[in-house]
mmCIF file with all atom_site columns, C-alpha atoms in Angstrom:
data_model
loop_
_atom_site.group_PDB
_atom_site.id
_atom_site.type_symbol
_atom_site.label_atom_id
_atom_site.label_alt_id
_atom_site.label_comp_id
_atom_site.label_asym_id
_atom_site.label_entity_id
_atom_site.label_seq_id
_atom_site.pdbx_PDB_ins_code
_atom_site.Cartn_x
_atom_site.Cartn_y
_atom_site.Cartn_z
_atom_site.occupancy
_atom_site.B_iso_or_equiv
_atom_site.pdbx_formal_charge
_atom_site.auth_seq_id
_atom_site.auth_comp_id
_atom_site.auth_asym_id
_atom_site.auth_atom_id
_atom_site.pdbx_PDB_model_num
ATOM 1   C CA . UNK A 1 1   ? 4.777   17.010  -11.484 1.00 0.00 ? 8   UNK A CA 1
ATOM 2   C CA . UNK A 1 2   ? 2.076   14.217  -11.186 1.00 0.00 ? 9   UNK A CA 1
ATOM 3   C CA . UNK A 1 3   ? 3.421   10.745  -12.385 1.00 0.00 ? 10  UNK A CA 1
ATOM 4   C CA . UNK A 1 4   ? 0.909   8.950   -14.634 1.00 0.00 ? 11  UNK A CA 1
ATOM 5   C CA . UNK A 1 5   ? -1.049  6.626   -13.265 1.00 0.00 ? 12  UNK A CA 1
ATOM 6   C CA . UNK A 1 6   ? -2.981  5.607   -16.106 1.00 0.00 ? 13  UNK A CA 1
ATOM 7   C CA . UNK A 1 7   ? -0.852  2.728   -16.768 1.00 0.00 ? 14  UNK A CA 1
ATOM 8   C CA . UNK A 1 8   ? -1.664  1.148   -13.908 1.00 0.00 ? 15  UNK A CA 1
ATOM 9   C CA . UNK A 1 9   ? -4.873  -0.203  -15.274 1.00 0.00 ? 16  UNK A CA 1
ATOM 10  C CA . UNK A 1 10  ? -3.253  -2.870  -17.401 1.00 0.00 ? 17  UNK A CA 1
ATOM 11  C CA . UNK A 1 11  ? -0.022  -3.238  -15.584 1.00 0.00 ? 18  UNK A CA 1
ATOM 12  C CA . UNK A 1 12  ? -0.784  -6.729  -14.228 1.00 0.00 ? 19  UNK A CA 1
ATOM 13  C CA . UNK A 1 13  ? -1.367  -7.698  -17.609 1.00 0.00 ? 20  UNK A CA 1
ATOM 14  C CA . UNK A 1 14  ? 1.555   -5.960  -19.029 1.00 0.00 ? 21  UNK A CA 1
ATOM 15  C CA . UNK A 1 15  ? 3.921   -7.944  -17.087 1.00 0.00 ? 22  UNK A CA 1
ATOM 16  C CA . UNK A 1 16  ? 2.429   -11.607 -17.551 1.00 0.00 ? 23  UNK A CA 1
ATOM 17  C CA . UNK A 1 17  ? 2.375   -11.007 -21.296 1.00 0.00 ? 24  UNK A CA 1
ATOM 18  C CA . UNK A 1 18  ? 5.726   -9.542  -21.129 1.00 0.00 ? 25  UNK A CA 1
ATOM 19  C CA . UNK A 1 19  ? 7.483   -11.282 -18.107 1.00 0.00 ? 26  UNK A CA 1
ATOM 20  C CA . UNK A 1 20  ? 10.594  -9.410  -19.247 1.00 0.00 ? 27  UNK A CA 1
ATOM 21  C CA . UNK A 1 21  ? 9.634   -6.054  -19.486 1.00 0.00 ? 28  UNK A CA 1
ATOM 22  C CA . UNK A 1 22  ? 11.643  -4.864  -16.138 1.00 0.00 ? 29  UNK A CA 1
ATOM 23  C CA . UNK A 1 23  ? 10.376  -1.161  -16.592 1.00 0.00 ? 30  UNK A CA 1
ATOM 24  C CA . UNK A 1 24  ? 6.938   -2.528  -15.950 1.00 0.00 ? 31  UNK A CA 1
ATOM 25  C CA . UNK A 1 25  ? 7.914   -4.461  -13.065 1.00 0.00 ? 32  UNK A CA 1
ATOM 26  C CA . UNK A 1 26  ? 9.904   -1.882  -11.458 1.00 0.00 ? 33  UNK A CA 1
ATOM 27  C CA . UNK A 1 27  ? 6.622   0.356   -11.696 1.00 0.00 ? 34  UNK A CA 1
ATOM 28  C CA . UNK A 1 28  ? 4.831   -2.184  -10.176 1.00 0.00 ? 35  UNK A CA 1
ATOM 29  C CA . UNK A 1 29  ? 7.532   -2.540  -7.133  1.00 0.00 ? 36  UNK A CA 1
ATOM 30  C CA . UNK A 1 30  ? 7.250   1.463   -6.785  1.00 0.00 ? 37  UNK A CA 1
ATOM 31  C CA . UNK A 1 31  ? 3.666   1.917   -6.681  1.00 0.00 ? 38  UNK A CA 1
ATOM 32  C CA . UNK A 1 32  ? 2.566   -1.258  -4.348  1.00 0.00 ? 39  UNK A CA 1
ATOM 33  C CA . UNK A 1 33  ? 5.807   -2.115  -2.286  1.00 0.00 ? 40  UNK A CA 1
ATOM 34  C CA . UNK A 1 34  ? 4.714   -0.234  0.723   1.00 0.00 ? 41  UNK A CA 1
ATOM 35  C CA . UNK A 1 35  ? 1.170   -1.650  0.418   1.00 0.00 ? 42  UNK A CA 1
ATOM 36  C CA . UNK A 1 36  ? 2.393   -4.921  0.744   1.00 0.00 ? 43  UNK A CA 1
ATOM 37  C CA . UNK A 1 37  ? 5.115   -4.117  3.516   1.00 0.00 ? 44  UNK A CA 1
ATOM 38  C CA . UNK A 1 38  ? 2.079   -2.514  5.647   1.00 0.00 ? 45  UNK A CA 1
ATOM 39  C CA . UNK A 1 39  ? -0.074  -5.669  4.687   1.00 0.00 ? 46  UNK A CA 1
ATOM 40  C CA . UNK A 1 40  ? 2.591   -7.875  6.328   1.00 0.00 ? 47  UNK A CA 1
ATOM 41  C CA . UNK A 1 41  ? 3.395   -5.940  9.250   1.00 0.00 ? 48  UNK A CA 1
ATOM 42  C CA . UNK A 1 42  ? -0.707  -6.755  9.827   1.00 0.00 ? 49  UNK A CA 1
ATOM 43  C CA . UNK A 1 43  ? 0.200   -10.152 10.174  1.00 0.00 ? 50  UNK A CA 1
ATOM 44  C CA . UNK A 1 44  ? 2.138   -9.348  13.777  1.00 0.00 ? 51  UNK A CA 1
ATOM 45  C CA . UNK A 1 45  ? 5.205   -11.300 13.236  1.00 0.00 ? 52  UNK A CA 1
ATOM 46  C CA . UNK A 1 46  ? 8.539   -10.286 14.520  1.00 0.00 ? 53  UNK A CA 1
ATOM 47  C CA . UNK A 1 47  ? 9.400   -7.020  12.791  1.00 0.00 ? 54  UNK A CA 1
ATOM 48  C CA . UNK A 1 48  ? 13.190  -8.805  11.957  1.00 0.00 ? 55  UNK A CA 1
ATOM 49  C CA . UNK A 1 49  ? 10.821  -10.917 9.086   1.00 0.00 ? 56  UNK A CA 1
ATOM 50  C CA . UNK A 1 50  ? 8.753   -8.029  7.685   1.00 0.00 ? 57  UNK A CA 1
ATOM 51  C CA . UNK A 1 51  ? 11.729  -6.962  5.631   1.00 0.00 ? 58  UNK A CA 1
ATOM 52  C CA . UNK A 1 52  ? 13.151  -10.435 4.388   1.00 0.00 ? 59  UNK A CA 1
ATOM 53  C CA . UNK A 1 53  ? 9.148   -11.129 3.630   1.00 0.00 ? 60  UNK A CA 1
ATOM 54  C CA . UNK A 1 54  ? 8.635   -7.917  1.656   1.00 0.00 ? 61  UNK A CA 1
ATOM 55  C CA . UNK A 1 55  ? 11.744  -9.020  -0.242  1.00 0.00 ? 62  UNK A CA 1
ATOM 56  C CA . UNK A 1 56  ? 10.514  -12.676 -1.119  1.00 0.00 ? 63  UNK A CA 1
ATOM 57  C CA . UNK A 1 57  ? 6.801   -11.458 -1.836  1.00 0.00 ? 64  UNK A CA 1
ATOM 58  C CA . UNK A 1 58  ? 8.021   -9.356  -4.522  1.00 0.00 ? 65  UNK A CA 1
ATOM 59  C CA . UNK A 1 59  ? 10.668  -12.076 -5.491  1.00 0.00 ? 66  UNK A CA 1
ATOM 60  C CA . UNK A 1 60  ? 7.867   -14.887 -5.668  1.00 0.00 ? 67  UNK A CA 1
ATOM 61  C CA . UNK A 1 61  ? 5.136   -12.244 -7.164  1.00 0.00 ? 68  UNK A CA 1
ATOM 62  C CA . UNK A 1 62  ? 8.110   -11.246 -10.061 1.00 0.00 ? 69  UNK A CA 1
ATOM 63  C CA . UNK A 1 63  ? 8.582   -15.228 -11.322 1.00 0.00 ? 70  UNK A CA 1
ATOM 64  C CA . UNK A 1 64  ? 5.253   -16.200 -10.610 1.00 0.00 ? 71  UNK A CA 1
ATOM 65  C CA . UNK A 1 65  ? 2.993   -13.139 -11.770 1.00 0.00 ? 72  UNK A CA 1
ATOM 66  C CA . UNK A 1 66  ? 2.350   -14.585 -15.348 1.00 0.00 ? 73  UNK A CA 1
ATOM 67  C CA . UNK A 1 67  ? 0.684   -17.517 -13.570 1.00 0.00 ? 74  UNK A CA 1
ATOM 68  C CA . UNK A 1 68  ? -2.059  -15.726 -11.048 1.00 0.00 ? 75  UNK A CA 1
ATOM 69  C CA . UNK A 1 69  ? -5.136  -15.240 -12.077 1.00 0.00 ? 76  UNK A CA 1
ATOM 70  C CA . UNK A 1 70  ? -6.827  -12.228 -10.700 1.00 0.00 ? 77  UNK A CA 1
ATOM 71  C CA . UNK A 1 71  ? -11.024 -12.194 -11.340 1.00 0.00 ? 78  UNK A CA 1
ATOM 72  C CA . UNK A 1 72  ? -11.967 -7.980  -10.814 1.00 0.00 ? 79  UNK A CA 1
ATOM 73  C CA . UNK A 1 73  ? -15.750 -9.488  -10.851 1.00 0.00 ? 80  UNK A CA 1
ATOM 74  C CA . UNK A 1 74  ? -14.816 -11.535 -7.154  1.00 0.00 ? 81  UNK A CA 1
ATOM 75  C CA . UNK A 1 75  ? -12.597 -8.842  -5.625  1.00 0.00 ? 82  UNK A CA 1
ATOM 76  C CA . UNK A 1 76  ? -10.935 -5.397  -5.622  1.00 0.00 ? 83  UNK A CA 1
ATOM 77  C CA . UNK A 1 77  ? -7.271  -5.390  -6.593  1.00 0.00 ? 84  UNK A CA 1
ATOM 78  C CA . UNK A 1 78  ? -6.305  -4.624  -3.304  1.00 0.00 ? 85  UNK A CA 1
ATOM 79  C CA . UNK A 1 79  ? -8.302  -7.702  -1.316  1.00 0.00 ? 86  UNK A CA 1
ATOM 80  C CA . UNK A 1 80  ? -6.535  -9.981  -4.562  1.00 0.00 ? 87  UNK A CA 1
ATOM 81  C CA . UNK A 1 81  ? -3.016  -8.323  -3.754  1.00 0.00 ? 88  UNK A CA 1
ATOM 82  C CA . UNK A 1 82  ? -3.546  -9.129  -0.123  1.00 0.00 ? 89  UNK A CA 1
ATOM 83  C CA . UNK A 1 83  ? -3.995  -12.242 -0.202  1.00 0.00 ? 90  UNK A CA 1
ATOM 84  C CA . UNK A 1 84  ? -1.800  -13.331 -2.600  1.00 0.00 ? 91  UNK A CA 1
ATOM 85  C CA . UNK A 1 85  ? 0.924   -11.623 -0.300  1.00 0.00 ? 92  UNK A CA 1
ATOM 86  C CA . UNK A 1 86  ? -0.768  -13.332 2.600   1.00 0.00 ? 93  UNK A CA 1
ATOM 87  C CA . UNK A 1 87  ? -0.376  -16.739 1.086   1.00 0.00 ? 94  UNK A CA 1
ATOM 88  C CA . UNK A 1 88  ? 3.028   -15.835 -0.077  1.00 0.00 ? 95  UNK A CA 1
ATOM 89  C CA . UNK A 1 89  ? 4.072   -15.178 3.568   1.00 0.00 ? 96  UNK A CA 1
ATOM 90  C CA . UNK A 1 90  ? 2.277   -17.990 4.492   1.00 0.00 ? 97  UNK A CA 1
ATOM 91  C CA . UNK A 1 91  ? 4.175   -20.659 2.057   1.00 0.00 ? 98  UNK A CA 1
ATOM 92  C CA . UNK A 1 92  ? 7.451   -18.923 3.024   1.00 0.00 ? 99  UNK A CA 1
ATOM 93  C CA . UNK A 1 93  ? 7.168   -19.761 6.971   1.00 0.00 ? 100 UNK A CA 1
ATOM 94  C CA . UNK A 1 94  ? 5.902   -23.482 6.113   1.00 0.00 ? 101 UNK A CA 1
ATOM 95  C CA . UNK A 1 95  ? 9.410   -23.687 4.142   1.00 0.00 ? 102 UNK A CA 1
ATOM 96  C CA . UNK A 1 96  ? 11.577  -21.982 6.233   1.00 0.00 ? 103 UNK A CA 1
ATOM 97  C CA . UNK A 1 97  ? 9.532   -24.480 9.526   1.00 0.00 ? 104 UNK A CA 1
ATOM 98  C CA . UNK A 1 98  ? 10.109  -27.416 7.576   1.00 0.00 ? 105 UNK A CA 1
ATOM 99  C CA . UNK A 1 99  ? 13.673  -27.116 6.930   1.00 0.00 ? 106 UNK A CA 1
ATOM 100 C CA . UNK A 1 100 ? 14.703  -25.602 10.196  1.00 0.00 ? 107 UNK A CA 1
ATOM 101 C CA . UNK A 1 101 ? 12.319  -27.086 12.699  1.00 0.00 ? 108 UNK A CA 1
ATOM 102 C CA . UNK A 1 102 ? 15.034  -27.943 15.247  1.00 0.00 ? 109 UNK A CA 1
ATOM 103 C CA . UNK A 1 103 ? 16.885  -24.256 14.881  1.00 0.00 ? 110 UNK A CA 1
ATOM 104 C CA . UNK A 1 104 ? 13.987  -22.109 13.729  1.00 0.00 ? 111 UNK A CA 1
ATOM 105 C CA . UNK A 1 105 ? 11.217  -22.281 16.179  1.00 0.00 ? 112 UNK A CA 1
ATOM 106 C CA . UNK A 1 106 ? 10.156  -19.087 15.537  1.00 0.00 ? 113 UNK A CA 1
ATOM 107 C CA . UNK A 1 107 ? 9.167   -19.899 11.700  1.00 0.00 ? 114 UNK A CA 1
ATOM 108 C CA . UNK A 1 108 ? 6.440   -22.929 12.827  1.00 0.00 ? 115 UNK A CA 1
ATOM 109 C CA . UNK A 1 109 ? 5.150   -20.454 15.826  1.00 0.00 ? 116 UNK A CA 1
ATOM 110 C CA . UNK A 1 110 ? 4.955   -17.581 12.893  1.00 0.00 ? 117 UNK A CA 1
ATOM 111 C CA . UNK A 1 111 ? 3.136   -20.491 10.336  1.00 0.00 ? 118 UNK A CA 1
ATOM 112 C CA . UNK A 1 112 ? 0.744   -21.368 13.151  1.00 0.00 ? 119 UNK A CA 1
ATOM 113 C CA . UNK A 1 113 ? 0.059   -18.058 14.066  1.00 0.00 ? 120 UNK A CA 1
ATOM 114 C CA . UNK A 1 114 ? -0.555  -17.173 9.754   1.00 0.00 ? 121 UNK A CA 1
ATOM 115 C CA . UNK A 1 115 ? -2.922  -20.124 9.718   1.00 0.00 ? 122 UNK A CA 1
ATOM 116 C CA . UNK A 1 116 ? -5.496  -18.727 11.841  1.00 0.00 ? 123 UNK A CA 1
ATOM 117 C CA . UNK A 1 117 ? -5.654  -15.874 10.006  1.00 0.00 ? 124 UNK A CA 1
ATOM 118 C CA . UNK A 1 118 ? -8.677  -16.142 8.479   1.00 0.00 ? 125 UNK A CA 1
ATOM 119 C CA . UNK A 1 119 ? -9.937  -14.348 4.982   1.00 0.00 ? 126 UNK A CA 1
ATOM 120 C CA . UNK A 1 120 ? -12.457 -11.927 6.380   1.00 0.00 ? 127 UNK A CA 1
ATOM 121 C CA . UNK A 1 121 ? -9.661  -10.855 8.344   1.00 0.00 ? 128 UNK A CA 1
ATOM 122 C CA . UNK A 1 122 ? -7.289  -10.399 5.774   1.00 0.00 ? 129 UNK A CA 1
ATOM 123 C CA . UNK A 1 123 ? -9.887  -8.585  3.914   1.00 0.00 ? 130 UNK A CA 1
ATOM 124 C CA . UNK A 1 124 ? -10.093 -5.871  6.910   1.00 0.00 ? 131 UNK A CA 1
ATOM 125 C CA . UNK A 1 125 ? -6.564  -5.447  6.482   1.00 0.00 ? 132 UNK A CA 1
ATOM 126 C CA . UNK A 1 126 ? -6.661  -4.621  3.140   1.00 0.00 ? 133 UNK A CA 1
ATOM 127 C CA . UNK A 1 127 ? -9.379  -2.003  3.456   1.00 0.00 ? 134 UNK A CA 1
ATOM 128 C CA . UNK A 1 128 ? -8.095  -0.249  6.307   1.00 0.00 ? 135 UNK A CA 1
ATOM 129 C CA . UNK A 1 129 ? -4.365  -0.296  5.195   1.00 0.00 ? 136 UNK A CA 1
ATOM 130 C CA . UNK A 1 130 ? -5.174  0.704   1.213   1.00 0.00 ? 137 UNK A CA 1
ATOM 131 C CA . UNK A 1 131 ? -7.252  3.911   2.833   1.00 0.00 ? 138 UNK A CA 1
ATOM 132 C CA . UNK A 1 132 ? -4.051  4.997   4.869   1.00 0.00 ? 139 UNK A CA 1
ATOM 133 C CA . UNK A 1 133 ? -1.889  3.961   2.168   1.00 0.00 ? 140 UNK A CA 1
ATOM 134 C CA . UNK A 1 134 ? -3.775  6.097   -0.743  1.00 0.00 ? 141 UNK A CA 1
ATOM 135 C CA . UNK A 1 135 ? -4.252  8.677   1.731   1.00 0.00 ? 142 UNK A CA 1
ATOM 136 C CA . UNK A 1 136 ? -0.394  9.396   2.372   1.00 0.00 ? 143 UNK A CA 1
ATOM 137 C CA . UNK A 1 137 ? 0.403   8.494   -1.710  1.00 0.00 ? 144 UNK A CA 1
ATOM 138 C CA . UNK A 1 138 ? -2.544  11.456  -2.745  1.00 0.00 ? 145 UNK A CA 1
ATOM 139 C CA . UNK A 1 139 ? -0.856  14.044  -0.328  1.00 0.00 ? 146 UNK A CA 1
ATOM 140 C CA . UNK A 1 140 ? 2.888   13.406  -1.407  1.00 0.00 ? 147 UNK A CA 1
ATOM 141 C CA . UNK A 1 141 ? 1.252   14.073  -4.321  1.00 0.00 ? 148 UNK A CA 1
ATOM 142 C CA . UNK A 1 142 ? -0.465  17.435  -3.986  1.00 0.00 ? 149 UNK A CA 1
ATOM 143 C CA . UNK A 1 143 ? 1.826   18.889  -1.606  1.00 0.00 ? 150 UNK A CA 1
ATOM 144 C CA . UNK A 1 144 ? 3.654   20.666  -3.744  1.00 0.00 ? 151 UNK A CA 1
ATOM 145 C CA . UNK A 1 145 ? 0.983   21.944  -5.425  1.00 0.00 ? 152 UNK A CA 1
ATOM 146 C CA . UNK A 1 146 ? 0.062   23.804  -2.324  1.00 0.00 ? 153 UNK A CA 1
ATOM 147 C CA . UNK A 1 147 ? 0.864   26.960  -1.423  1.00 0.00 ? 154 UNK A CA 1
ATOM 148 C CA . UNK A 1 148 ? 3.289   27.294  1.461   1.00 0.00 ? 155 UNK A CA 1
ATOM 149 C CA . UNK A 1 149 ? 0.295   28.678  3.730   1.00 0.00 ? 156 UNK A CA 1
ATOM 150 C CA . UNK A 1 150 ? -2.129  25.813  2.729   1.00 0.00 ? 157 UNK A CA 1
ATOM 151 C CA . UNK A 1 151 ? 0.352   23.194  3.166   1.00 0.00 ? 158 UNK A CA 1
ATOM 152 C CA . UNK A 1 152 ? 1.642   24.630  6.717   1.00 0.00 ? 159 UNK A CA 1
ATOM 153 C CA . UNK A 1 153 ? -2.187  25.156  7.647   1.00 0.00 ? 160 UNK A CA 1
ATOM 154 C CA . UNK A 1 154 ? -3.366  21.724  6.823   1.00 0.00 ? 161 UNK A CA 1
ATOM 155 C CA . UNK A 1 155 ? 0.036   19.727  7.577   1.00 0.00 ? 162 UNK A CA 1
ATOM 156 C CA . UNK A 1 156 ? -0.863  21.641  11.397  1.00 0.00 ? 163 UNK A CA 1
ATOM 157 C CA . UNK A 1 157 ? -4.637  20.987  11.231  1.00 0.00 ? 164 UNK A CA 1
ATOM 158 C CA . UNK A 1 158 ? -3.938  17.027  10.729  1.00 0.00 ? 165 UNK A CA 1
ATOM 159 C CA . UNK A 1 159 ? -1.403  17.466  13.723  1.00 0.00 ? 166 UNK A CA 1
ATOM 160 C CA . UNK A 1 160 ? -5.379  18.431  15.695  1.00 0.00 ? 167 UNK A CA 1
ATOM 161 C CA . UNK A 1 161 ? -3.959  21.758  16.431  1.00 0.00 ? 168 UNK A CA 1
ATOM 162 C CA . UNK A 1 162 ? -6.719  24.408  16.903  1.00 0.00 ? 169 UNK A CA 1
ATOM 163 C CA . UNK A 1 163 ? -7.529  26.898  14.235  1.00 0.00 ? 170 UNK A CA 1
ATOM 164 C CA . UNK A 1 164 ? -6.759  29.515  16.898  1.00 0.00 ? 171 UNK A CA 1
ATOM 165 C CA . UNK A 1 165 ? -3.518  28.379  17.686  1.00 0.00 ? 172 UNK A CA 1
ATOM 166 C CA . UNK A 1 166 ? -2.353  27.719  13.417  1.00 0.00 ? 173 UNK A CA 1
ATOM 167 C CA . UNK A 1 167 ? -3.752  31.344  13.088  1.00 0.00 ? 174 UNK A CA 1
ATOM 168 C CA . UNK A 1 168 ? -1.617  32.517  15.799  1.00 0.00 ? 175 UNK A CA 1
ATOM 169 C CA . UNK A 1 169 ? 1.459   30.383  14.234  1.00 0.00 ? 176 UNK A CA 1
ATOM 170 C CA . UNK A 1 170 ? 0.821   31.564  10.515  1.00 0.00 ? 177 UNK A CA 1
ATOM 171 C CA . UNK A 1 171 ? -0.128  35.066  11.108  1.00 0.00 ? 178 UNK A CA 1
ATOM 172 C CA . UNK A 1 172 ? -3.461  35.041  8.942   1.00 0.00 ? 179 UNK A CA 1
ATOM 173 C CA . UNK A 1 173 ? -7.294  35.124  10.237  1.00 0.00 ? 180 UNK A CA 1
ATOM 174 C CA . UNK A 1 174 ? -9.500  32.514  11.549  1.00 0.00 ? 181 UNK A CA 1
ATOM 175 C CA . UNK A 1 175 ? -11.387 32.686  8.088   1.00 0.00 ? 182 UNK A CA 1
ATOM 176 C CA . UNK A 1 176 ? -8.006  32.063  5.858   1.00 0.00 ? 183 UNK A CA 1
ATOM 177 C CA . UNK A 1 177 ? -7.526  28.923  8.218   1.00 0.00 ? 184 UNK A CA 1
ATOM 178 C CA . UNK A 1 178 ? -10.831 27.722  7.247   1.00 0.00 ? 185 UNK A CA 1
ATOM 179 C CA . UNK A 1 179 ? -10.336 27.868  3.746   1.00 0.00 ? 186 UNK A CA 1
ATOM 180 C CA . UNK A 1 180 ? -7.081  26.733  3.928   1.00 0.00 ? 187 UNK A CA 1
ATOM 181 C CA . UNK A 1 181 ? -8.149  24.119  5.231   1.00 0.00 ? 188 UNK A CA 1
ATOM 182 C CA . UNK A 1 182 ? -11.092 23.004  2.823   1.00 0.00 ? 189 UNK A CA 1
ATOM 183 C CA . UNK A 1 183 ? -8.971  23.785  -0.573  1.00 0.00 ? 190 UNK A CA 1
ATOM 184 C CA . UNK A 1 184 ? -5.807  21.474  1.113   1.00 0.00 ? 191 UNK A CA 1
ATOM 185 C CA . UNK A 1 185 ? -9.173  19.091  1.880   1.00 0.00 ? 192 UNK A CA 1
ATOM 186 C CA . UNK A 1 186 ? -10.640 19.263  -1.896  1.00 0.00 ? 193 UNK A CA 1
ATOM 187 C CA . UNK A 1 187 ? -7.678  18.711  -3.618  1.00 0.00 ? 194 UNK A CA 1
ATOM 188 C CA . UNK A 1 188 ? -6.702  15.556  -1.221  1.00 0.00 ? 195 UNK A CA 1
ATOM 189 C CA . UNK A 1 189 ? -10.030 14.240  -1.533  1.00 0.00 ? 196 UNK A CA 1
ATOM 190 C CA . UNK A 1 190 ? -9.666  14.486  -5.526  1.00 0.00 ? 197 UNK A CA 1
ATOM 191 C CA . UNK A 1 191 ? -6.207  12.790  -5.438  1.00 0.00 ? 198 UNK A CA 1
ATOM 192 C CA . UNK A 1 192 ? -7.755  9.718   -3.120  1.00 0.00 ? 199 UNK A CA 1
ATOM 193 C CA . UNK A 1 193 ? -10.522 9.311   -6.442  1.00 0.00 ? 200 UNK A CA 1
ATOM 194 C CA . UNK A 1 194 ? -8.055  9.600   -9.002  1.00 0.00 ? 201 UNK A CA 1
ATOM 195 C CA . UNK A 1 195 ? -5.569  6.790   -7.345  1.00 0.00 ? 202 UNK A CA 1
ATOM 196 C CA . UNK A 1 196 ? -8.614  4.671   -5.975  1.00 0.00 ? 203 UNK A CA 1
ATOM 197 C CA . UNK A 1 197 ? -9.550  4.365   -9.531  1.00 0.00 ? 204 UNK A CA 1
ATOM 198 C CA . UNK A 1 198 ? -6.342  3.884   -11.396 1.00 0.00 ? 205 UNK A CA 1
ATOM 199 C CA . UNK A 1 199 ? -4.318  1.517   -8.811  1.00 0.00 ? 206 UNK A CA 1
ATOM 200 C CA . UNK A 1 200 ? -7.615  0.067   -7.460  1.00 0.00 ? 207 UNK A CA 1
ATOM 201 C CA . UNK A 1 201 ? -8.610  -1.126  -10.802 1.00 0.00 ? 208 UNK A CA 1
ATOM 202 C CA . UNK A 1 202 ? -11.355 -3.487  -10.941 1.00 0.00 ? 209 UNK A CA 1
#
């Protein structure tokens, strides 16, 4: 069954005017959590930080929500979650450089290396990594909706396996693999609107 997404629309606002509502901010943490861990990972710092970052962007986004201001006329959600996160990660390494300069190299080489990231850039990131995320959320979403055939068909097709050899591996016709194919295809593609519009919001 399809969770609702509906909510999403006002769920920014649900949690500034109710900083206490934890349901809402656990929804939050489900739905964008792995946007924001694939937004940092972007940033190419040692993959021993991406976790403890993910960790204090959410901690830092959870006390300090109520206060951001997001503007849907100047940006999509995603570009305004991005570089929040990126500023986030950014203020975090400045800390961490400041109070451990002589023990913690790493954190001013990682701060240096976050400054030059510039917003254009971060901007790419966003747009590239929300298409893969929605992309992956839309099919754990349909899957199951799928027949066994279509599923197996498509999940093979995305692996760029030839229609001859997935006909040879299901046991149906060239033809069946085709429209396999396109109904697995249609109903992705309809997922990817729905989600674009309801966690995109803007």
């Amino acid at each position: 069954m399809k969770k609702d997404y509906s909510t999403r629309l006002t769920l920014i606002q649900r949690i500034q005017t109710n900083h206490e509502d934890e349901h809402c901010w656990e929804d939050f943490v489900e739905t964008y959590k792995n946007y924001i861990y694939v937004i940092i990972r972007n940033f190419n710092l040692k993959n021993e930080l991406n976790e403890d970052l993910l960790q204090n962007v959410l901690l830092k986004l959870w006390k300090d929500l109520p206060k951001f201001e997001y503007r849907p006329n100047k940006c999509r959600f995603r570009t305004w979650l991005s570089l929040v996160t990126c500023n986030i990660v950014k203020d975090y390494l400045k800390s961490k450089a400041g109070n451990n300069a002589k023990k913690e190299v790493q954190y001013e080489e990682d701060f240096q290396s976050m400054s030059r990231v510039t917003e254009p850039e971060i901007e790419k990131i966003a747009e590239k990594e929300w298409k893969v995320f929605i992309a992956e959320k839309a099919y754990e979403n349909i899957k199951n909706e799928l027949s066994d055939k279509i599923r197996s068909v498509f999940e093979l097709a995305m692996q760029d396996i030839a229609d001859e050899e997935i006909e040879s591996r299901i046991g149906i016709a060239s033809s069946s693999v085709r429209v396999y194919k396109q109904r697995a295809r249609n109903a992705l593609i309809k997922e990817i609107t729905r989600l674009n519009k309801e966690l995109d919001c803007h």
